[in-house]
């Protein structure tokens, strides 16, 4: 049987975490990375580099589990990957040739060590550690069912449900138990699981959340994005397919397709905002898609102006595309500070109200006396947009024309994006003219859904079988929302948006 060591985090400077109530950027709650067959005791260093490349997917907490011989070693930390896993003693703390890691955001309410992944359990067949990107839409239903059967939960993470399902499976082999467990879950997920003899990767049947496979010499790597492979020097092999389970051990890689075939529907927000621009997601360059979004936006919402200005950093490729298509000069009219983490503690309410100036500073030499086209990747509640528009006007802009490189966000997400409920989404509650007035801009334009599909080079959207997960724009959810149905049916379930890491 395997043994567990370092179950409590090694010493690291912990910071309080504050999320500005006016910060309306959508959050993707995690990134995963795993390696199997690395050089002696090098796996944890490889995974740490991979997690560092995925830091944009989660900046509040991180964790790692390694396997050395038959013994698991785990650490969980609040804070950034570099703070937690940047020490020269990492291979001593987390030895072995196989490891899995996770980096995450918390939702409103804060982070807790008990929710930090990978989740670990000792089963009758040995230890198992699991890292999860996404969200289960039947999490509360399964959790209540398991608790009713006597299960004891140590966290409020839906990843722990998967561990319980694996533990309770009647199958003989661990891979079959894993498949048995994920056959009962619903939603969007990418999983990397480490046992004492295998690494297992899985992607949900629709491929909503991404997962890629790479090689590092003789070692195998699984990660949320190709940028992690690039950072550790691994070569990209392929995407893990939707509904696929990959099993990696000393004999090599085995691909399993245990579920009925369905059409893939990857998440469009990976391209709009979440993935790093140098990543390739499902065969598409994120940078290329974002630039084409801007070009299509310029055709759909042209305006006479003097300068195109991105909201950095995620608005940059779209702004480049808009400028090139429109012929309007592109300028860095807003400068973003890269030294303020999303966990920065503003000392007073007054400072919080000025927080946008700490993160985004207007460049007066570019803006003064100019008609500005301001390009952002998306508009959620509009609170950040109002601050930015006011700052651009205060810097001397004579006109501000706001353009969103994605369609209006009309519906919340339940597949791993921490997004407000519908009554807080500006586009769901105001007309275009009401939004324009509220955001204090001279004109406002959103990329159309068809325009976004065009930027994806996917052809027109098929309303009967959409090519992508796009419910936040269309209201057409790709799976059943069982927990939501129960909640709306009046049963006693959580009275808030479903989330991967709902705080207790």
Coordinates of C-alpha atoms in Angstrom, one line a residue:
X1 CA 0.0 0.0 0.0
X2 CA 1.2 3.5 -0.6
X3 CA 2.0 6.0 2.1
X4 CA 1.4 9.7 2.2
X5 CA 3.9 12.3 3.3
X6 CA 3.9 16.1 3.4
X7 CA 0.2 16.3 3.6
X8 CA 0.5 19.7 5.2
X9 CA 2.0 22.5 3.2
X10 CA 5.7 23.2 3.7
X11 CA 6.4 26.7 5.1
X12 CA 5.5 29.5 2.7
X13 CA 4.5 33.1 3.1
X14 CA 0.7 33.2 3.1
X15 CA -1.2 36.3 2.1
X16 CA -4.7 37.3 2.8
X17 CA -6.8 37.2 -0.4
X18 CA -9.1 40.0 -1.5
X19 CA -11.2 40.1 -4.6
X20 CA -12.3 43.6 -5.5
X21 CA -16.1 43.7 -5.7
X22 CA -15.8 45.9 -8.8
X23 CA -13.4 43.5 -10.6
X24 CA -15.8 41.9 -13.0
X25 CA -13.3 39.9 -15.0
X26 CA -14.5 36.3 -15.5
X27 CA -12.4 33.7 -13.7
X28 CA -11.4 30.2 -14.8
X29 CA -10.8 28.3 -11.7
X30 CA -7.8 26.1 -12.5
X31 CA -5.1 24.6 -14.6
X32 CA -3.7 21.1 -14.4
X33 CA -0.3 19.5 -15.3
X34 CA 1.1 16.0 -14.8
X35 CA 4.2 14.1 -15.9
X36 CA 5.0 10.4 -16.0
X37 CA 8.4 8.9 -16.4
X38 CA 10.6 11.9 -15.8
X39 CA 14.3 11.6 -14.9
X40 CA 14.9 10.6 -11.3
X41 CA 13.2 12.9 -8.9
X42 CA 12.7 15.5 -11.6
X43 CA 8.9 15.2 -12.0
X44 CA 8.1 17.9 -9.4
X45 CA 10.4 20.4 -11.1
X46 CA 8.8 19.7 -14.5
X47 CA 5.3 20.1 -13.1
X48 CA 6.2 23.3 -11.3
X49 CA 7.4 24.8 -14.6
X50 CA 4.2 23.7 -16.2
X51 CA 2.1 25.2 -13.5
X52 CA 4.0 28.4 -13.7
X53 CA 3.1 28.6 -17.4
X54 CA -0.6 28.0 -16.4
X55 CA -0.5 30.6 -13.7
X56 CA -3.0 32.8 -15.6
X57 CA -5.6 30.0 -15.0
X58 CA -5.4 30.4 -11.2
X59 CA -3.4 32.7 -9.0
X60 CA -4.6 32.1 -5.5
X61 CA -3.5 28.6 -4.6
X62 CA -1.6 25.6 -5.9
X63 CA -0.7 22.0 -5.0
X64 CA 1.3 19.1 -6.1
X65 CA 1.5 15.3 -5.5
X66 CA 4.5 13.2 -6.5
X67 CA 5.0 9.4 -6.3
X68 CA 8.4 7.9 -5.3
X69 CA 8.4 4.1 -5.4
X70 CA 5.1 3.5 -3.6
X71 CA 5.0 6.6 -1.5
X72 CA 3.1 9.7 -2.2
X73 CA 4.3 13.2 -1.3
X74 CA 2.0 16.1 -1.4
X75 CA 2.0 19.8 -0.7
X76 CA -0.7 22.5 -0.8
X77 CA -0.2 26.2 -0.6
X78 CA -1.9 29.5 -0.8
X79 CA -0.3 31.9 -3.2
X80 CA 1.6 31.7 -6.5
X81 CA 3.4 28.7 -8.0
X82 CA 6.8 30.4 -7.8
X83 CA 6.3 31.2 -4.1
X84 CA 5.3 27.6 -3.3
X85 CA 7.4 25.5 -5.6
X86 CA 10.4 27.7 -6.6
X87 CA 12.9 26.4 -4.0
X88 CA 16.0 24.4 -4.9
X89 CA 14.9 21.7 -2.5
X90 CA 11.7 20.9 -4.4
X91 CA 13.0 17.5 -5.7
X92 CA 13.8 16.6 -2.1
X93 CA 10.4 17.6 -0.8
X94 CA 8.5 16.0 -3.7
X95 CA 10.7 13.3 -5.1
X96 CA 9.9 10.8 -7.8
X97 CA 9.6 10.4 -11.6
X98 CA 5.8 11.1 -11.7
X99 CA 3.8 14.0 -10.3
X100 CA 0.6 15.9 -10.8
X101 CA -0.1 19.5 -10.0
X102 CA -2.9 22.1 -9.9
X103 CA -3.3 25.9 -9.7
X104 CA -6.6 27.5 -8.9
X105 CA -8.7 30.5 -8.2
X106 CA -11.2 30.5 -5.4
X107 CA -14.7 31.9 -5.8
X108 CA -16.1 34.7 -3.6
X109 CA -15.5 33.9 0.0
X110 CA -11.8 33.0 -0.1
X111 CA -9.5 30.0 -0.5
X112 CA -9.2 27.2 1.9
X113 CA -6.3 24.7 2.2
X114 CA -8.8 21.8 2.3
X115 CA -10.1 22.7 -1.2
X116 CA -6.7 23.0 -2.8
X117 CA -5.9 20.2 -5.2
X118 CA -4.7 17.6 -6.1
X119 CA -7.1 15.8 -3.9
X120 CA -5.6 12.6 -2.4
X121 CA -7.1 9.5 -0.9
X122 CA -5.8 6.1 0.2
X123 CA -7.9 3.3 -1.4
X124 CA -7.7 -0.4 -1.0
X125 CA -5.6 -0.5 -4.2
X126 CA -3.2 2.2 -3.0
X127 CA -3.0 6.0 -3.1
X128 CA -4.6 8.2 -5.7
X129 CA -4.2 11.9 -6.4
X130 CA -6.5 13.8 -8.7
X131 CA -6.4 17.3 -10.3
X132 CA -9.5 18.7 -11.9
X133 CA -10.2 21.6 -14.2
X134 CA -13.8 22.3 -14.7
X135 CA -17.1 21.9 -12.9
X136 CA -19.6 19.1 -12.3
X137 CA -23.2 20.1 -12.9
X138 CA -24.5 17.2 -10.8
X139 CA -22.0 17.7 -8.0
X140 CA -24.5 18.6 -5.2
X141 CA -26.8 15.8 -6.3
X142 CA -24.0 13.2 -6.1
X143 CA -22.6 14.7 -2.9
X144 CA -25.9 14.6 -1.1
X145 CA -26.4 11.0 -2.3
X146 CA -23.0 10.0 -1.0
X147 CA -23.4 11.7 2.3
X148 CA -26.7 9.9 2.7
X149 CA -24.9 6.6 2.2
X150 CA -22.4 7.5 4.9
X151 CA -19.6 9.2 3.0
X152 CA -17.5 11.8 5.0
X153 CA -16.3 14.8 3.0
X154 CA -13.2 16.8 4.0
X155 CA -13.7 19.6 1.4
X156 CA -16.4 21.4 -0.5
X157 CA -14.7 20.6 -3.9
X158 CA -16.5 18.5 -6.5
X159 CA -13.2 16.7 -7.1
X160 CA -13.7 14.9 -3.8
X161 CA -16.9 13.5 -5.2
X162 CA -14.9 11.8 -7.9
X163 CA -12.6 10.2 -5.3
X164 CA -15.6 8.8 -3.4
X165 CA -17.1 7.4 -6.6
X166 CA -13.8 5.7 -7.4
X167 CA -13.5 4.3 -3.9
X168 CA -17.1 2.9 -4.0
X169 CA -16.9 1.3 -7.5
X170 CA -17.2 -2.5 -7.5
X171 CA -14.8 -2.8 -10.4
X172 CA -11.6 -4.7 -9.8
X173 CA -9.0 -2.6 -11.7
X174 CA -8.3 1.1 -10.8
X175 CA -8.7 2.2 -14.4
X176 CA -12.1 0.5 -14.6
X177 CA -13.1 2.1 -11.3
X178 CA -12.0 5.5 -12.6
X179 CA -14.1 5.0 -15.8
X180 CA -17.0 3.8 -13.6
X181 CA -16.8 7.0 -11.6
X182 CA -16.6 9.5 -14.5
X183 CA -19.5 7.7 -16.1
X184 CA -21.6 9.1 -13.3
X185 CA -20.5 12.7 -13.4
X186 CA -21.8 15.4 -15.7
X187 CA -20.5 18.8 -16.8
X188 CA -17.2 20.1 -18.2
X189 CA -13.9 18.6 -16.9
X190 CA -10.3 17.7 -17.7
X191 CA -8.8 15.3 -15.1
X192 CA -5.3 14.2 -14.4
X193 CA -5.1 11.3 -12.0
X194 CA -1.9 9.8 -10.4
X195 CA -1.8 6.3 -8.9
X196 CA 1.2 4.4 -7.7
X197 CA 1.6 2.8 -11.1
X198 CA -0.2 4.9 -13.6
X199 CA -1.1 8.4 -14.8
X200 CA -4.7 8.7 -16.1
X201 CA -6.0 11.7 -18.1
X202 CA -9.6 12.3 -19.1
X203 CA -11.7 14.9 -20.9
X204 CA -15.5 15.3 -20.7
X205 CA -17.6 13.8 -23.5
X206 CA -18.0 17.3 -25.2
X207 CA -14.5 18.4 -24.7
X208 CA -15.6 21.6 -22.9
X209 CA -12.4 21.9 -20.9
X210 CA -9.1 21.5 -22.7
X211 CA -6.3 18.9 -22.1
X212 CA -3.2 18.2 -24.2
X213 CA -0.7 15.4 -24.4
X214 CA 3.1 15.9 -24.9
X215 CA 6.4 14.2 -24.7
X216 CA 9.5 15.2 -22.8
X217 CA 12.2 12.8 -23.9
X218 CA 10.8 9.4 -22.7
X219 CA 8.3 11.1 -20.3
X220 CA 4.7 11.8 -21.0
X221 CA 3.1 15.1 -20.0
X222 CA -0.6 16.1 -19.6
X223 CA -1.5 19.8 -19.3
X224 CA -4.4 22.2 -19.7
X225 CA -2.6 24.2 -22.5
X226 CA 0.2 23.9 -25.0
X227 CA 2.0 26.8 -23.4
X228 CA 2.9 24.5 -20.5
X229 CA 4.5 22.1 -22.9
X230 CA 6.5 24.9 -24.5
X231 CA 7.7 26.1 -21.1
X232 CA 9.0 22.7 -20.0
X233 CA 10.5 21.9 -23.4
X234 CA 8.0 19.1 -24.2
X235 CA 6.8 18.4 -27.7
X236 CA 3.1 18.6 -28.4
X237 CA 1.7 15.2 -29.4
X238 CA -2.0 15.8 -29.7
X239 CA -5.2 17.0 -27.8
X240 CA -6.8 14.5 -25.6
X241 CA -10.0 13.9 -27.4
X242 CA -13.5 14.6 -26.1
X243 CA -14.7 11.6 -24.1
X244 CA -11.2 10.0 -24.2
X245 CA -9.4 8.4 -21.3
X246 CA -5.6 8.0 -21.7
X247 CA -3.7 5.6 -19.4
X248 CA 0.1 6.0 -19.1
X249 CA 2.3 3.5 -17.3
X250 CA 5.6 1.7 -17.8
X251 CA 4.3 0.0 -20.9
X252 CA 3.4 3.3 -22.6
X253 CA 0.2 5.0 -23.5
X254 CA -3.2 3.4 -24.0
X255 CA -6.2 5.3 -25.4
X256 CA -9.8 4.3 -24.3
X257 CA -13.1 5.5 -25.5
X258 CA -15.5 4.1 -22.9
X259 CA -18.5 6.3 -23.7
X260 CA -20.9 6.7 -26.7
X261 CA -19.5 9.1 -29.3
X262 CA -20.8 12.6 -29.3
X263 CA -19.8 15.7 -31.2
X264 CA -17.2 17.9 -29.6
X265 CA -18.2 21.3 -28.2
X266 CA -15.2 23.0 -26.8
X267 CA -15.6 26.2 -24.7
X268 CA -15.4 29.4 -26.7
X269 CA -14.3 31.4 -23.7
X270 CA -11.0 29.6 -23.9
X271 CA -10.4 31.6 -27.1
X272 CA -12.1 34.8 -25.9
X273 CA -10.2 35.2 -22.7
X274 CA -8.8 32.3 -20.7
X275 CA -6.1 30.6 -22.7
X276 CA -2.7 32.2 -23.1
X277 CA -2.4 33.8 -26.6
X278 CA 0.6 31.6 -27.5
X279 CA -1.4 28.4 -26.8
X280 CA -3.0 26.2 -29.5
X281 CA -6.3 24.9 -28.2
X282 CA -8.1 22.2 -30.2
X283 CA -5.9 22.9 -33.2
X284 CA -6.5 26.6 -33.3
X285 CA -4.0 29.3 -32.4
X286 CA -5.6 31.4 -29.6
X287 CA -3.7 34.5 -30.9
X288 CA -4.9 33.9 -34.4
X289 CA -8.5 33.6 -33.3
X290 CA -8.4 36.7 -31.2
X291 CA -6.9 38.7 -34.0
X292 CA -9.6 37.5 -36.4
X293 CA -12.2 38.5 -33.8
X294 CA -10.9 42.0 -33.9
X295 CA -10.9 42.1 -37.7
X296 CA -14.5 40.9 -37.9
X297 CA -15.4 43.4 -35.2
X298 CA -14.1 46.2 -37.3
X299 CA -16.3 45.1 -40.2
X300 CA -19.4 44.8 -38.0
X301 CA -18.9 48.0 -36.0
X302 CA -16.8 50.5 -37.9
X303 CA -16.4 54.0 -36.6
X304 CA -14.4 57.2 -37.5
X305 CA -11.6 57.5 -35.0
X306 CA -8.0 58.5 -34.5
X307 CA -6.6 55.6 -32.5
X308 CA -7.4 51.9 -31.6
X309 CA -6.5 51.2 -27.9
X310 CA -6.6 47.7 -26.3
X311 CA -7.6 46.9 -22.7
X312 CA -4.4 45.0 -21.9
X313 CA -3.5 42.2 -21.9
X314 CA -6.3 40.1 -23.2
X315 CA -7.7 42.8 -25.6
X316 CA -4.4 43.2 -27.4
X317 CA -4.7 40.7 -30.3
X318 CA -8.3 41.8 -31.1
X319 CA -7.2 45.4 -31.1
X320 CA -4.4 44.6 -33.5
X321 CA -6.9 42.9 -35.8
X322 CA -9.3 45.8 -35.5
X323 CA -6.6 48.3 -36.3
X324 CA -5.3 46.4 -39.3
X325 CA -8.8 45.9 -40.8
X326 CA -10.0 49.5 -40.2
X327 CA -6.7 51.2 -41.0
X328 CA -6.9 53.2 -37.8
X329 CA -3.5 53.4 -36.0
X330 CA -2.9 51.0 -33.1
X331 CA -1.5 52.5 -29.9
X332 CA -0.9 51.4 -26.3
X333 CA -3.1 54.0 -24.8
X334 CA -3.5 52.0 -21.5
X335 CA -0.5 50.6 -19.7
X336 CA -1.1 47.6 -17.4
X337 CA 1.0 47.0 -14.3
X338 CA 2.4 43.4 -14.2
X339 CA 3.4 43.7 -10.6
X340 CA 0.0 43.8 -9.0
X341 CA -1.3 40.3 -8.5
X342 CA -5.0 39.7 -8.4
X343 CA -4.7 39.1 -4.7
X344 CA -3.5 42.6 -4.0
X345 CA -4.9 44.0 -0.7
X346 CA -6.2 47.6 -1.2
X347 CA -5.8 49.3 2.2
X348 CA -9.0 51.3 2.2
X349 CA -12.3 51.7 0.3
X350 CA -10.9 54.9 -1.3
X351 CA -8.0 53.0 -2.6
X352 CA -10.2 50.2 -3.9
X353 CA -12.2 52.8 -5.9
X354 CA -9.0 53.8 -7.6
X355 CA -7.9 50.3 -8.1
X356 CA -8.3 50.4 -11.9
X357 CA -5.6 53.1 -12.0
X358 CA -3.2 50.7 -10.2
X359 CA -3.8 48.0 -12.7
X360 CA -4.4 50.0 -15.8
X361 CA -2.9 53.5 -16.3
X362 CA -4.0 55.7 -19.2
X363 CA -1.2 57.0 -21.5
X364 CA -2.1 60.6 -21.9
X365 CA 0.4 61.3 -24.7
X366 CA -1.5 58.8 -26.8
X367 CA -5.1 59.7 -25.7
X368 CA -5.2 63.5 -25.4
X369 CA -7.3 65.1 -28.1
X370 CA -8.0 61.7 -29.8
X371 CA -11.2 59.8 -30.8
X372 CA -10.5 56.5 -29.2
X373 CA -11.8 53.0 -30.1
X374 CA -11.3 51.0 -26.9
X375 CA -11.2 47.2 -27.5
X376 CA -11.9 44.8 -24.7
X377 CA -12.3 41.0 -24.9
X378 CA -15.6 40.9 -23.1
X379 CA -18.0 43.0 -20.9
X380 CA -19.5 41.2 -17.9
X381 CA -21.0 43.5 -15.4
X382 CA -19.5 46.7 -16.8
X383 CA -18.0 48.0 -13.6
X384 CA -14.4 47.8 -14.8
X385 CA -15.4 49.2 -18.2
X386 CA -16.9 52.3 -16.6
X387 CA -13.7 53.0 -14.6
X388 CA -11.5 52.5 -17.8
X389 CA -13.7 54.8 -19.9
X390 CA -13.6 57.5 -17.2
X391 CA -9.8 57.2 -17.0
X392 CA -9.4 57.5 -20.8
X393 CA -11.6 60.6 -20.9
X394 CA -9.7 62.1 -17.9
X395 CA -6.5 61.6 -19.9
X396 CA -7.9 63.9 -22.7
X397 CA -9.8 61.6 -25.1
X398 CA -12.5 63.6 -27.0
X399 CA -14.5 60.5 -27.8
X400 CA -14.6 56.9 -26.5
X401 CA -16.1 54.1 -28.7
X402 CA -16.1 50.8 -26.8
X403 CA -16.0 47.6 -28.7
X404 CA -16.3 44.1 -27.2
X405 CA -14.4 41.3 -29.2
X406 CA -17.0 38.8 -27.9
X407 CA -20.9 38.8 -28.1
X408 CA -23.0 40.1 -25.2
X409 CA -22.7 37.8 -22.2
X410 CA -26.4 36.9 -21.4
X411 CA -26.2 33.8 -19.3
X412 CA -24.1 32.4 -16.4
X413 CA -21.7 29.5 -16.7
X414 CA -21.7 26.2 -14.8
X415 CA -18.7 24.5 -16.3
X416 CA -15.8 26.0 -14.4
X417 CA -16.0 29.8 -15.1
X418 CA -16.7 31.9 -12.0
X419 CA -19.2 34.2 -13.6
X420 CA -22.0 36.3 -12.0
X421 CA -25.7 35.3 -12.0
X422 CA -27.9 36.6 -14.8
X423 CA -29.3 39.5 -12.8
X424 CA -25.7 40.9 -12.6
X425 CA -24.8 40.6 -16.2
X426 CA -25.2 44.0 -17.8
X427 CA -26.2 42.7 -21.3
X428 CA -28.9 40.6 -19.8
X429 CA -30.6 43.5 -18.1
X430 CA -30.1 46.5 -20.4
X431 CA -30.7 47.4 -24.0
X432 CA -27.7 48.3 -26.1
X433 CA -28.6 52.0 -25.7
X434 CA -29.0 51.6 -22.0
X435 CA -25.6 49.9 -21.8
X436 CA -24.0 52.7 -23.9
X437 CA -25.3 55.3 -21.5
X438 CA -24.4 53.3 -18.4
X439 CA -20.8 52.8 -19.7
X440 CA -20.6 56.5 -20.6
X441 CA -19.3 55.9 -24.1
X442 CA -20.1 57.6 -27.4
X443 CA -20.9 54.3 -29.1
X444 CA -20.9 50.6 -28.1
X445 CA -20.6 47.5 -30.3
X446 CA -20.3 43.7 -29.6
X447 CA -19.0 41.0 -32.0
X448 CA -21.9 38.9 -33.2
X449 CA -22.2 35.2 -32.4
X450 CA -21.8 34.5 -36.2
X451 CA -18.8 36.8 -36.2
X452 CA -17.2 34.8 -33.4
X453 CA -17.8 31.5 -35.3
X454 CA -16.3 33.1 -38.4
X455 CA -13.2 34.1 -36.4
X456 CA -13.0 30.5 -35.3
X457 CA -13.0 29.5 -39.0
X458 CA -15.8 27.1 -38.1
X459 CA -18.4 28.2 -40.6
X460 CA -21.9 29.5 -39.6
X461 CA -23.2 28.3 -36.3
X462 CA -25.3 25.2 -36.6
X463 CA -28.4 25.9 -34.3
X464 CA -29.3 22.2 -34.2
X465 CA -25.8 21.0 -33.3
X466 CA -23.6 24.0 -32.3
X467 CA -19.9 23.5 -32.9
X468 CA -18.9 25.0 -29.6
X469 CA -20.0 25.5 -26.0
X470 CA -21.5 29.0 -26.2
X471 CA -24.4 29.1 -23.7
X472 CA -23.1 32.4 -22.1
X473 CA -24.0 34.1 -25.4
X474 CA -27.0 32.0 -26.5
X475 CA -28.5 30.4 -23.4
X476 CA -28.2 26.9 -25.0
X477 CA -26.4 24.8 -22.4
X478 CA -24.7 21.7 -23.8
X479 CA -25.5 19.4 -20.9
X480 CA -28.2 18.9 -18.3
X481 CA -27.9 21.2 -15.2
X482 CA -29.1 18.7 -12.6
X483 CA -28.0 20.7 -9.6
X484 CA -29.7 23.8 -11.0
X485 CA -32.9 21.9 -11.8
X486 CA -33.1 20.6 -8.2
X487 CA -32.4 24.1 -6.8
X488 CA -35.1 25.7 -9.0
X489 CA -37.4 22.8 -8.1
X490 CA -37.3 24.0 -4.5
X491 CA -35.2 21.4 -2.8
X492 CA -32.6 22.5 -0.3
X493 CA -29.5 22.9 -2.4
X494 CA -26.9 25.8 -2.4
X495 CA -28.6 29.1 -3.1
X496 CA -25.8 30.4 -5.3
X497 CA -24.2 29.8 -8.6
X498 CA -22.7 26.3 -8.8
X499 CA -18.9 26.4 -8.5
X500 CA -16.0 24.1 -8.5
X501 CA -14.7 25.6 -5.2
X502 CA -17.8 26.8 -3.4
X503 CA -16.7 28.0 0.1
X504 CA -18.1 26.4 3.1

